[in-house]
Tab-separated table of C-alpha atoms in Angstrom:
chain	number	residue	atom	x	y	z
T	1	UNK	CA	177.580	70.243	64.105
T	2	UNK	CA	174.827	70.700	61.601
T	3	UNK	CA	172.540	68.266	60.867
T	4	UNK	CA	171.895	66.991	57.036
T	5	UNK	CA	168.560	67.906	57.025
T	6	UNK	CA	169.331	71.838	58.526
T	7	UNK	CA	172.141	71.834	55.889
T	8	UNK	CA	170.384	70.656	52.849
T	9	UNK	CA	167.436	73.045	54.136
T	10	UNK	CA	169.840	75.494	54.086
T	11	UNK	CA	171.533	75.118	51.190
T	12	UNK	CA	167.423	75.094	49.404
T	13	UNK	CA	166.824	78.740	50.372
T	14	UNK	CA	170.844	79.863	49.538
T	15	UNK	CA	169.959	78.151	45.929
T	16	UNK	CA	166.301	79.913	45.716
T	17	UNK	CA	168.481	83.230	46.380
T	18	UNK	CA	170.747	82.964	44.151
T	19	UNK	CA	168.077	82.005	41.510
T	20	UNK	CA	166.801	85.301	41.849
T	21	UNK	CA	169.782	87.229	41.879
T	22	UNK	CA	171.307	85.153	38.230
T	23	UNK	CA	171.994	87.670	35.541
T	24	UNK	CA	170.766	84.591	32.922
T	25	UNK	CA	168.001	82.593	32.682
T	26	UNK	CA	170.569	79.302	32.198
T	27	UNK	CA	171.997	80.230	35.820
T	28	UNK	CA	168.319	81.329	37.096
T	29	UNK	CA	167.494	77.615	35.997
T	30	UNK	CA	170.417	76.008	37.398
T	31	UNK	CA	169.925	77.554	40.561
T	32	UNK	CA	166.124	76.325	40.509
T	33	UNK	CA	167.399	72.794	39.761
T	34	UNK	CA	169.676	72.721	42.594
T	35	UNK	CA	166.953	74.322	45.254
T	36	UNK	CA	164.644	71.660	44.146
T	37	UNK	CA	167.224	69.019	44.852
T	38	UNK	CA	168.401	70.321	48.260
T	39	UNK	CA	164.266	70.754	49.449
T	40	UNK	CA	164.085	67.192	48.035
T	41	UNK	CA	166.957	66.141	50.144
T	42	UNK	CA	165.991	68.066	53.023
T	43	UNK	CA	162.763	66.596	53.510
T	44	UNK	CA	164.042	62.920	53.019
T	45	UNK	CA	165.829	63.404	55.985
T	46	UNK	CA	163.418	64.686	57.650
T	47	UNK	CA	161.034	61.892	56.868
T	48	UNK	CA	164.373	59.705	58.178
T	49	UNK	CA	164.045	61.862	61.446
T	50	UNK	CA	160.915	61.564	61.855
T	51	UNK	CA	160.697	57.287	61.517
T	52	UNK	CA	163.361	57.254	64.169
């Protein structure tokens, strides 16, 4: 089973590459927004790992 932090990780770089492959720049920002969420996520639980 993957972990939150691989999946949000994950799901970052998937969002980053899809970024750059949006024909618009609404859905090049969109994509942006949601990378920057996942990274943000990611490394919450990372800091989470890390405290245990």
């Amino acid at each position: 089973m993957e972990s939150n932090h691989r999946y949000f990780s994950r799901r970052a770089h998937e969002e980053k590459r899809a970024a750059q492959r949006a024909m618009t720049p609404q859905a090049q920002a969109w994509h942006r927004e949601l990378a920057e969420d996942f990274a943000r996520r990611a490394e919450q639980h990372a800091t989470v790992l890390q405290a245990l």
